[in-house]
Short mmCIF file of C-alpha atoms in Angstrom, two decimals:
data_model
loop_
_atom_site.label_atom_id
_atom_site.label_comp_id
_atom_site.label_asym_id
_atom_site.label_seq_id
_atom_site.Cartn_x
_atom_site.Cartn_y
_atom_site.Cartn_z
CA UNK A 596 -3.44 -49.82 39.82
CA UNK A 597 -0.41 -51.47 41.40
CA UNK A 598 0.52 -53.37 38.31
CA UNK A 599 0.57 -50.20 36.36
CA UNK A 600 3.01 -48.51 38.69
CA UNK A 601 5.33 -51.47 38.60
CA UNK A 602 5.50 -51.56 34.91
CA UNK A 603 7.73 -48.84 33.68
CA UNK A 604 6.06 -46.96 30.86
CA UNK A 605 7.91 -47.52 27.64
CA UNK A 606 9.34 -44.17 26.86
CA UNK A 607 8.94 -43.33 23.25
CA UNK A 608 12.18 -42.04 21.91
CA UNK A 609 11.60 -38.39 21.16
CA UNK A 610 12.46 -37.26 17.72
CA UNK A 611 15.49 -35.02 17.25
CA UNK A 612 14.64 -31.35 16.94
CA UNK A 613 15.98 -31.25 13.40
CA UNK A 614 15.65 -34.84 12.30
CA UNK A 615 15.93 -35.84 8.65
CA UNK A 616 12.14 -35.98 8.36
CA UNK A 617 11.76 -32.50 9.80
CA UNK A 618 14.45 -31.06 7.59
CA UNK A 619 12.51 -32.36 4.65
CA UNK A 620 9.34 -30.65 5.88
CA UNK A 621 11.13 -27.35 5.54
CA UNK A 622 13.23 -28.01 2.45
CA UNK A 623 10.68 -29.72 0.22
CA UNK A 624 8.49 -26.65 -0.38
CA UNK A 625 11.57 -24.58 -1.16
CA UNK A 626 12.22 -26.49 -4.33
CA UNK A 627 10.69 -29.85 -5.24
CA UNK A 628 7.28 -29.12 -3.81
CA UNK A 629 7.26 -25.35 -4.15
CA UNK A 630 3.83 -23.85 -3.57
CA UNK A 631 4.09 -21.46 -6.51
CA UNK A 632 6.11 -23.22 -9.17
CA UNK A 633 5.01 -26.81 -8.56
CA UNK A 634 1.66 -26.63 -6.80
CA UNK A 635 0.87 -23.41 -8.70
CA UNK A 636 -0.89 -21.76 -5.78
CA UNK A 637 -0.83 -18.11 -4.73
CA UNK A 638 -0.19 -16.92 -8.26
CA UNK A 639 -2.42 -13.87 -8.01
CA UNK A 640 -0.38 -12.13 -5.34
CA UNK A 641 2.83 -13.27 -7.01
CA UNK A 642 1.76 -11.24 -10.03
CA UNK A 643 0.34 -8.26 -8.20
CA UNK A 644 2.98 -7.24 -5.69
CA UNK A 645 6.18 -8.07 -7.53
CA UNK A 646 6.71 -4.83 -9.44
CA UNK A 647 9.33 -3.74 -6.92
CA UNK A 648 11.51 -5.51 -4.38
CA UNK A 649 10.57 -3.57 -1.25
CA UNK A 650 6.81 -4.20 -1.23
CA UNK A 651 7.54 -7.80 -2.22
CA UNK A 652 9.78 -8.22 0.81
CA UNK A 653 7.14 -6.80 3.15
CA UNK A 654 4.54 -9.05 1.51
CA UNK A 655 6.82 -12.09 1.97
CA UNK A 656 7.30 -11.32 5.65
CA UNK A 657 3.55 -10.91 6.07
CA UNK A 658 2.79 -14.21 4.36
CA UNK A 659 5.44 -16.14 6.32
CA UNK A 660 4.06 -14.67 9.54
CA UNK A 661 0.47 -15.54 8.70
CA UNK A 662 1.25 -19.03 7.42
CA UNK A 663 3.44 -19.99 10.40
CA UNK A 664 1.10 -18.71 13.08
CA UNK A 665 -2.11 -19.95 11.50
CA UNK A 666 -0.48 -23.36 11.12
CA UNK A 667 0.53 -23.26 14.79
CA UNK A 668 -2.87 -22.13 16.05
CA UNK A 669 -4.85 -24.60 13.96
CA UNK A 670 -2.52 -27.41 14.94
CA UNK A 671 -2.96 -26.55 18.63
CA UNK A 672 -6.75 -26.62 18.40
CA UNK A 673 -7.01 -29.32 15.75
CA UNK A 674 -8.63 -31.79 18.15
CA UNK A 675 -11.21 -29.26 19.30
CA UNK A 676 -12.36 -28.02 15.92
CA UNK A 677 -15.67 -29.54 14.81
CA UNK A 678 -15.05 -31.13 11.42
CA UNK A 679 -18.15 -29.64 9.85
CA UNK A 680 -17.08 -26.04 10.36
CA UNK A 681 -13.33 -26.52 10.10
CA UNK A 682 -12.98 -24.38 6.95
CA UNK A 683 -14.77 -21.48 8.65
CA UNK A 684 -12.51 -21.81 11.68
CA UNK A 685 -9.44 -21.84 9.47
CA UNK A 686 -10.65 -18.74 7.66
CA UNK A 687 -11.34 -16.95 10.93
CA UNK A 688 -7.82 -17.64 12.17
CA UNK A 689 -6.24 -16.51 8.90
CA UNK A 690 -8.42 -13.41 8.65
CA UNK A 691 -7.57 -12.40 12.21
CA UNK A 692 -3.84 -12.73 11.64
CA UNK A 693 -4.02 -10.87 8.34
CA UNK A 694 -5.96 -8.03 9.94
CA UNK A 695 -3.31 -7.84 12.67
CA UNK A 696 -0.55 -7.57 10.06
CA UNK A 697 -2.47 -4.95 8.14
CA UNK A 698 -3.13 -2.85 11.27
CA UNK A 699 0.51 -3.00 12.37
CA UNK A 700 1.61 -1.99 8.91
CA UNK A 701 -0.82 0.93 8.95
CA UNK A 702 0.59 2.13 12.25
CA UNK A 703 4.30 1.72 11.68
CA UNK A 704 4.93 1.67 7.94
CA UNK A 705 2.20 3.76 6.37
CA UNK A 706 4.16 4.12 3.15
CA UNK A 707 4.10 0.36 2.57
CA UNK A 708 0.50 0.14 3.77
CA UNK A 709 -0.44 2.46 0.93
CA UNK A 710 1.47 0.43 -1.64
CA UNK A 711 0.33 -3.01 -0.51
CA UNK A 712 -3.06 -1.98 0.83
CA UNK A 713 -5.51 -4.43 -0.66
CA UNK A 714 -2.95 -7.16 -1.27
CA UNK A 715 -2.20 -7.68 2.41
CA UNK A 716 -5.92 -8.18 2.95
CA UNK A 717 -5.93 -10.64 0.08
CA UNK A 718 -3.53 -12.95 1.93
CA UNK A 719 -6.77 -14.27 3.43
CA UNK A 720 -7.62 -15.78 0.08
CA UNK A 721 -4.07 -16.94 -0.64
CA UNK A 722 -4.56 -20.60 -1.41
CA UNK A 723 -1.18 -21.54 0.05
CA UNK A 724 -2.25 -20.60 3.57
CA UNK A 725 -5.60 -22.40 3.44
CA UNK A 726 -3.97 -25.32 1.68
CA UNK A 727 -1.39 -25.86 4.40
CA UNK A 728 -3.97 -25.62 7.17
CA UNK A 729 -6.27 -28.13 5.55
CA UNK A 730 -3.59 -30.50 4.31
CA UNK A 731 -1.10 -30.34 7.14
CA UNK A 732 -1.92 -28.47 10.34
CA UNK A 733 -5.26 -30.24 10.84
CA UNK A 734 -3.47 -33.56 11.19
CA UNK A 735 -0.04 -32.84 12.61
CA UNK A 736 1.62 -31.69 15.82
CA UNK A 737 2.31 -27.98 16.48
CA UNK A 738 6.09 -28.07 16.07
CA UNK A 739 5.94 -29.93 12.77
CA UNK A 740 3.24 -27.52 11.62
CA UNK A 741 5.47 -24.54 12.34
CA UNK A 742 8.23 -26.14 10.26
CA UNK A 743 5.75 -26.83 7.49
CA UNK A 744 4.61 -23.21 7.60
CA UNK A 745 8.19 -21.96 7.45
CA UNK A 746 8.91 -24.19 4.48
CA UNK A 747 5.87 -23.13 2.49
CA UNK A 748 6.25 -19.48 3.53
CA UNK A 749 9.85 -19.28 2.42
CA UNK A 750 9.09 -21.31 -0.67
CA UNK A 751 6.57 -18.63 -1.60
CA UNK A 752 8.88 -15.79 -0.51
CA UNK A 753 11.94 -16.72 -2.52
CA UNK A 754 9.99 -17.19 -5.71
CA UNK A 755 8.19 -13.84 -5.52
CA UNK A 756 11.43 -12.10 -4.51
CA UNK A 757 13.15 -13.65 -7.54
CA UNK A 758 10.30 -12.51 -9.80
CA UNK A 759 10.40 -9.02 -8.25
CA UNK A 760 14.18 -8.83 -8.70
CA UNK A 761 13.95 -9.33 -12.46
CA UNK A 762 10.87 -7.19 -12.85
CA UNK A 763 12.34 -4.24 -10.97
CA UNK A 764 15.74 -4.65 -12.64
CA UNK A 765 14.39 -4.62 -16.19
CA UNK A 766 11.21 -2.66 -15.58
CA UNK A 767 12.58 0.19 -13.48
CA UNK A 768 16.34 -0.30 -13.83
CA UNK A 769 16.76 -0.61 -10.08
CA UNK A 770 16.96 -3.05 -7.18
CA UNK A 771 15.39 -1.96 -3.89
CA UNK A 772 15.01 1.47 -5.54
CA UNK A 773 18.78 1.63 -6.03
CA UNK A 774 19.45 2.61 -9.63
CA UNK A 775 21.78 -0.18 -10.65
CA UNK A 776 22.38 0.81 -14.25
CA UNK A 777 22.99 4.46 -13.42
CA UNK A 778 25.50 3.37 -10.79
CA UNK A 779 27.57 1.52 -13.39
CA UNK A 780 27.38 4.45 -15.77
CA UNK A 781 24.65 3.19 -18.09
CA UNK A 782 22.39 6.22 -17.76
CA UNK A 783 20.02 5.64 -20.67
CA UNK A 784 19.12 2.04 -19.87
CA UNK A 785 15.91 1.30 -21.79
CA UNK A 786 13.43 0.11 -19.16
CA UNK A 787 10.97 -2.49 -20.31
CA UNK A 788 7.33 -1.48 -19.90
CA UNK A 789 6.20 -5.08 -20.18
CA UNK A 790 7.99 -5.92 -16.96
CA UNK A 791 6.01 -3.48 -14.81
CA UNK A 792 2.83 -4.98 -16.20
CA UNK A 793 1.41 -8.24 -14.83
CA UNK A 794 2.34 -9.91 -18.11
CA UNK A 795 5.99 -9.43 -17.17
CA UNK A 796 5.38 -11.45 -14.02
CA UNK A 797 3.87 -14.30 -16.02
CA UNK A 798 6.89 -14.37 -18.30
CA UNK A 799 9.44 -14.28 -15.49
CA UNK A 800 7.50 -16.86 -13.48
CA UNK A 801 7.24 -19.08 -16.54
CA UNK A 802 10.98 -18.90 -17.07
CA UNK A 803 11.66 -19.74 -13.42
CA UNK A 804 9.32 -22.75 -13.62
CA UNK A 805 11.03 -23.87 -16.82
CA UNK A 806 14.52 -23.67 -15.32
CA UNK A 807 13.36 -25.41 -12.16
CA UNK A 808 11.63 -28.26 -13.95
CA UNK A 809 14.56 -28.75 -16.26
CA UNK A 810 16.71 -29.22 -13.17
CA UNK A 811 14.43 -31.33 -11.00
CA UNK A 812 12.97 -33.33 -13.86
CA UNK A 813 9.46 -32.76 -12.49
CA UNK A 814 6.72 -33.75 -14.88
CA UNK A 815 3.01 -33.15 -14.39
CA UNK A 816 0.99 -36.27 -14.70
CA UNK B 1152 -19.92 -35.04 21.20
CA UNK B 1153 -17.58 -33.02 19.04
CA UNK B 1154 -20.03 -33.18 16.17
CA UNK B 1155 -23.18 -32.20 18.07
CA UNK B 1156 -24.89 -28.97 17.11
CA UNK B 1157 -24.57 -27.65 20.65
CA UNK B 1158 -20.82 -28.09 20.60
CA UNK B 1159 -20.51 -26.40 17.21
CA UNK B 1160 -22.52 -23.39 18.37
CA UNK B 1161 -20.51 -23.15 21.59
CA UNK B 1162 -17.24 -23.43 19.70
CA UNK B 1163 -18.26 -20.75 17.21
CA UNK B 1164 -19.42 -18.42 19.99
CA UNK B 1165 -16.16 -18.74 21.93
CA UNK B 1166 -14.12 -18.30 18.76
CA UNK B 1167 -16.05 -15.17 17.82
CA UNK B 1168 -15.52 -13.63 21.25
CA UNK B 1169 -11.79 -14.34 21.23
CA UNK B 1170 -11.25 -13.12 17.67
CA UNK B 1171 -13.46 -10.05 18.13
CA UNK B 1172 -11.81 -9.15 21.41
CA UNK B 1173 -8.34 -9.54 19.96
CA UNK B 1174 -9.11 -7.32 16.99
CA UNK B 1175 -10.74 -4.57 19.01
CA UNK B 1176 -7.81 -4.51 21.44
CA UNK B 1177 -5.41 -4.22 18.50
CA UNK B 1178 -7.40 -1.42 16.99
CA UNK B 1179 -7.43 0.43 20.32
CA UNK B 1180 -3.73 -0.07 20.98
CA UNK B 1181 -2.57 0.86 17.50
CA UNK B 1182 -5.10 3.66 16.99
CA UNK B 1183 -2.90 6.56 18.15
CA UNK B 1184 0.12 5.34 16.16
CA UNK B 1185 -2.06 5.00 13.04
CA UNK B 1186 -3.48 8.48 13.49
CA UNK B 1187 0.03 9.83 13.81
CA UNK B 1188 1.27 8.13 10.66
CA UNK B 1189 -1.74 9.38 8.71
CA UNK B 1190 -1.08 12.94 9.97
CA UNK B 1191 2.58 12.62 9.06
CA UNK B 1192 1.64 11.33 5.64
CA UNK B 1193 -0.79 14.20 4.97
CA UNK B 1194 1.66 16.83 6.17
CA UNK B 1195 4.51 15.43 4.13
CA UNK B 1196 2.24 15.45 1.09
CA UNK B 1197 1.34 19.10 1.70
CA UNK B 1198 5.00 20.03 2.09
CA UNK B 1199 5.95 17.74 -0.79
CA UNK B 1200 4.10 20.05 -3.15
CA UNK B 1201 6.57 22.89 -2.52
CA UNK B 1202 9.78 21.20 -1.45
CA UNK B 1203 11.73 18.01 -1.87
CA UNK B 1204 11.62 16.19 1.42
CA UNK B 1205 14.50 13.93 2.34
CA UNK B 1206 14.19 10.82 4.46
CA UNK B 1207 14.65 11.75 8.11
CA UNK B 1208 13.44 15.34 7.76
CA UNK B 1209 11.53 16.64 10.75
CA UNK B 1210 8.29 16.97 8.80
CA UNK B 1211 6.08 17.94 11.71
CA UNK B 1212 8.65 20.56 12.81
CA UNK B 1213 8.95 22.13 9.38
CA UNK B 1214 5.20 22.05 9.03
CA UNK B 1215 4.61 23.91 12.30
CA UNK B 1216 7.21 26.48 11.37
CA UNK B 1217 6.29 27.17 7.78
CA UNK B 1218 2.61 26.40 7.27
CA UNK B 1219 -0.31 28.61 8.23
CA UNK B 1220 -3.74 27.47 7.20
CA UNK B 1221 -7.30 28.66 6.82
CA UNK B 1222 -10.51 27.43 5.26
CA UNK B 1223 -12.51 29.29 2.63
CA UNK B 1224 -15.78 28.71 0.82
CA UNK B 1225 -16.54 28.87 -2.90
CA UNK B 1226 -16.75 32.66 -2.77
CA UNK B 1227 -13.33 32.96 -1.19
CA UNK B 1228 -14.73 33.99 2.20
CA UNK B 1229 -12.97 32.56 5.22
CA UNK B 1230 -14.96 30.04 7.27
CA UNK B 1231 -13.93 30.32 10.90
CA UNK B 1232 -16.33 27.97 12.65
CA UNK B 1233 -16.97 24.35 11.84
CA UNK B 1234 -20.30 22.50 11.81
CA UNK B 1235 -20.08 21.78 15.53
CA UNK B 1236 -19.51 25.43 16.36
CA UNK B 1237 -15.83 25.02 17.26
CA UNK B 1238 -12.86 26.65 15.60
CA UNK B 1239 -12.28 25.58 12.02
CA UNK B 1240 -8.98 23.76 11.56
CA UNK B 1241 -7.84 23.31 7.97
CA UNK B 1242 -5.96 20.09 8.77
CA UNK B 1243 -9.17 18.51 10.06
CA UNK B 1244 -11.21 19.18 6.94
CA UNK B 1245 -11.97 15.85 5.34
CA UNK B 1246 -11.29 16.35 1.64
CA UNK B 1247 -13.03 13.12 0.67
CA UNK B 1248 -16.25 14.05 2.50
CA UNK B 1249 -16.18 17.49 0.90
CA UNK B 1250 -15.53 15.99 -2.52
CA UNK B 1251 -18.88 14.23 -2.29
CA UNK B 1252 -20.72 17.53 -1.77
CA UNK B 1253 -21.46 19.95 -4.60
CA UNK B 1254 -18.71 22.44 -5.38
CA UNK B 1255 -20.71 25.29 -3.81
CA UNK B 1256 -21.08 23.54 -0.47
CA UNK B 1257 -17.52 22.35 -0.05
CA UNK B 1258 -15.07 23.68 2.51
CA UNK B 1259 -11.77 24.58 0.87
CA UNK B 1260 -8.65 24.49 3.05
CA UNK B 1261 -5.73 26.71 2.07
CA UNK B 1262 -2.26 25.91 3.38
CA UNK B 1263 0.03 28.90 3.21
CA UNK B 1264 3.73 28.21 2.93
CA UNK B 1265 5.34 31.16 4.64
CA UNK B 1266 8.64 32.77 3.79
CA UNK B 1267 11.54 31.39 5.84
CA UNK B 1268 12.80 34.80 6.97
CA UNK B 1269 9.58 36.84 6.99
CA UNK B 1270 6.84 34.77 8.56
CA UNK B 1271 4.14 37.21 7.43
CA UNK B 1272 4.88 36.82 3.77
CA UNK B 1273 3.29 33.97 1.85
CA UNK B 1274 5.62 32.14 -0.55
CA UNK B 1275 3.08 29.74 -1.85
CA UNK B 1276 -0.53 28.64 -1.46
CA UNK B 1277 -0.96 24.88 -1.23
CA UNK B 1278 -4.38 23.58 -2.18
CA UNK B 1279 -5.79 20.09 -1.74
CA UNK B 1280 -7.20 18.19 -4.71
CA UNK B 1281 -9.46 15.19 -4.98
CA UNK B 1282 -10.81 13.33 -7.97
CA UNK B 1283 -11.47 10.06 -9.73
CA UNK B 1284 -8.70 8.17 -11.47
CA UNK B 1285 -9.25 5.20 -13.70
CA UNK B 1286 -9.83 2.58 -10.99
CA UNK B 1287 -10.25 4.51 -7.79
CA UNK B 1288 -9.76 7.84 -6.06
CA UNK B 1289 -6.82 10.10 -6.79
CA UNK B 1290 -5.82 13.07 -4.70
CA UNK B 1291 -2.97 15.43 -4.11
CA UNK B 1292 -1.87 18.97 -3.47
CA UNK B 1293 -0.97 21.78 -5.81
CA UNK B 1294 1.28 24.65 -4.75
CA UNK B 1295 0.42 27.97 -6.43
CA UNK B 1296 2.60 31.06 -6.47
CA UNK B 1297 1.56 34.05 -4.37
CA UNK B 1298 -0.71 35.41 -7.11
CA UNK B 1299 -2.42 32.08 -7.71
CA UNK B 1300 -1.38 32.04 -11.36
CA UNK B 1301 1.59 29.72 -11.71
CA UNK B 1302 2.08 26.21 -10.35
CA UNK B 1303 5.12 25.90 -8.10
CA UNK B 1304 4.79 22.20 -7.58
CA UNK B 1305 2.36 19.32 -7.20
CA UNK B 1306 2.16 16.08 -5.28
CA UNK B 1307 -0.25 13.42 -6.44
CA UNK B 1308 -1.27 10.17 -4.88
CA UNK B 1309 -3.71 7.43 -5.77
CA UNK B 1310 -5.44 4.43 -4.34
CA UNK B 1311 -5.51 1.89 -7.10
CA UNK B 1312 -4.09 3.11 -10.39
CA UNK B 1313 -2.21 0.56 -12.49
CA UNK B 1314 1.38 0.14 -11.28
CA UNK B 1315 3.83 1.38 -13.87
CA UNK B 1316 1.11 3.19 -15.82
CA UNK B 1317 -1.36 5.42 -13.98
CA UNK B 1318 0.46 4.90 -10.71
CA UNK B 1319 3.29 6.97 -12.13
CA UNK B 1320 1.43 10.14 -11.11
CA UNK B 1321 3.10 9.52 -7.76
CA UNK B 1322 6.58 9.76 -9.32
CA UNK B 1323 8.60 12.90 -8.70
CA UNK B 1324 9.68 12.87 -12.34
CA UNK B 1325 6.07 13.27 -13.52
CA UNK B 1326 5.25 15.88 -10.89
CA UNK B 1327 8.29 17.97 -11.88
CA UNK B 1328 6.60 18.55 -15.25
CA UNK B 1329 4.04 20.84 -13.62
CA UNK B 1330 6.60 23.24 -12.16
CA UNK B 1331 6.33 26.77 -13.56
CA UNK B 1332 3.25 25.99 -15.66
CA UNK B 1333 0.56 28.63 -15.84
CA UNK B 1334 -3.11 27.93 -15.19
CA UNK B 1335 -4.24 30.97 -17.19
CA UNK B 1336 -4.01 31.20 -20.96
CA UNK B 1337 -2.90 34.29 -22.83
CA UNK B 1338 -6.44 35.65 -22.80
CA UNK B 1339 -6.47 35.59 -18.99
CA UNK B 1340 -8.92 32.72 -18.85
CA UNK B 1341 -8.52 29.95 -16.29
CA UNK B 1342 -7.76 26.86 -18.36
CA UNK B 1343 -5.78 24.85 -15.79
CA UNK B 1344 -2.85 22.69 -16.90
CA UNK B 1345 -3.63 19.75 -19.12
CA UNK B 1346 -1.75 16.53 -19.35
CA UNK B 1347 -1.72 15.58 -23.02
CA UNK B 1348 -2.44 12.14 -24.46
CA UNK B 1349 0.72 10.15 -25.09
CA UNK B 1350 4.25 10.77 -24.00
CA UNK B 1351 6.18 12.86 -26.49
CA UNK B 1352 9.08 14.16 -24.45
CA UNK B 1353 8.91 17.53 -26.22
CA UNK B 1354 8.62 20.92 -24.55
CA UNK B 1355 5.03 22.17 -24.44
CA UNK B 1356 3.30 25.51 -23.96
CA UNK B 1357 2.65 26.81 -20.40
CA UNK B 1358 -0.83 25.23 -20.23
CA UNK B 1359 0.16 21.67 -21.07
CA UNK B 1360 2.37 18.95 -19.68
CA UNK B 1361 3.59 15.73 -21.23
CA UNK B 1362 1.24 12.78 -20.80
CA UNK B 1363 1.52 9.28 -19.42
CA UNK B 1364 1.99 6.62 -22.03
CA UNK B 1365 -0.66 3.95 -21.51
CA UNK B 1366 -2.51 5.87 -18.83
CA UNK B 1367 -4.67 8.31 -20.73
CA UNK B 1368 -7.66 7.78 -18.46
CA UNK B 1369 -5.68 8.44 -15.28
CA UNK B 1370 -4.32 11.60 -16.92
CA UNK B 1371 -7.89 12.60 -17.73
CA UNK B 1372 -8.80 12.19 -14.07
CA UNK B 1373 -5.85 14.35 -13.04
CA UNK B 1374 -6.87 17.04 -15.55
CA UNK B 1375 -10.45 17.12 -14.34
CA UNK B 1376 -9.37 17.21 -10.71
CA UNK B 1377 -6.97 20.12 -11.26
CA UNK B 1378 -9.39 22.14 -13.33
CA UNK B 1379 -12.29 21.68 -10.93
CA UNK B 1380 -10.38 22.65 -7.80
CA UNK B 1381 -8.46 25.52 -9.37
CA UNK B 1382 -11.76 26.97 -10.57
CA UNK B 1383 -13.22 26.67 -7.08
CA UNK B 1384 -10.28 28.53 -5.57
CA UNK B 1385 -10.34 31.30 -8.17
CA UNK B 1386 -12.55 33.57 -6.07
CA UNK B 1387 -10.19 33.26 -3.13
CA UNK B 1388 -7.17 34.24 -5.21
CA UNK B 1389 -9.05 37.22 -6.63
CA UNK B 1390 -9.52 38.39 -3.06
CA UNK B 1391 -5.88 37.73 -2.23
CA UNK B 1392 -4.73 39.74 -5.22
CA UNK B 1393 -6.97 42.68 -4.39
CA UNK B 1394 -5.50 42.69 -0.90
CA UNK B 1395 -8.62 42.17 1.14
CA UNK B 1396 -7.87 38.62 2.18
CA UNK B 1397 -4.31 39.54 3.07
CA UNK B 1398 -5.59 42.01 5.65
CA UNK B 1399 -7.52 39.36 7.48
CA UNK B 1400 -4.36 37.43 8.24
#
């Protein structure tokens, strides 16, 4: 006992709040390790909700919220979760958070609840969320997990917002329901029916992936 | 220890209690706000059939001021008591539940849009609609003129029609097409207003409106819904026109 008190515990140098390593946790999924364009996860919702910007934005916020908080919660309880039922526990956490989002939306933004309806519920099956819990939060500390969630969440968000921007612009001639082409005097802008269809999302997403891979030089092996 | 069956069962039980508790609390706390937004949504849909609502309009205020309502049966007789014996309130009639009954058994709410200056004079009768679209339910309201012959406006909504195709029934531009259309043909027969197949952009006779390109089946659902409900309300309008229903106001 006495020897222990004499010996000063070696204080581990705490890592800076935004160290290089942590910055990479957030920035990697934005580009080089993007959940949609590189890992090709969460495609279904990327196709379904991106007809217009506004629902896409709400969807992005919902996904970022769910991903960050489920990462945090799972990371906090990671040492308590029995390994054999870990997937069930992860699902329960995600499903609870998604239901919360859906209920709040129903109470305070009924308009968007009607538009997004089923898709908010489908965040539960969004592979990005489960993927991050299983691959990251189960083995890392809470703070790092939050950063990881933010990175993946925003990585997902910016891609679907970009897809929605082009789809709404060419499909409906507007951005956030603001008629862009009418505003600049081009009243008979021919809107493209393909863009409001899911096929339009595939095409736009494909183009984004092409541009991105041309820049980063990423090759699938 | 962490892997023992006992621990797993305990862990699951605690997790279930926490999650269940959290969700029921949320549902309780948000319940009133949800009810309010659903009410607001229904009332703005009813009013949306006769007027263009702007963002920020006092929908509940306008509704209280301009709308009087009653409930009728298939024969056009007013129903004044509900199943529980209380007073019948048109706003509380569940259109979906009634849609599942046969047309003879349904309760039919009528929302009367009163004149702004003379609150005893009806400007328009707004009737609820319910039907099947291509993928899921569709519903809406149709505003009839005071003789129940011409459409003054419609508002449609849907649950799961294809965005950009069938979902366009929600667009104001599509709904405008119904304005001024007649539900009776020249022979005085109730034919409703039909949305044609394809989108031609040409003027059509008073019983037809331009269709939705690529959404023929949704349009078919809309047509069936309109026809069925307008037929059910015909008896009521006959009474209105002969003056007997007017007296009971």
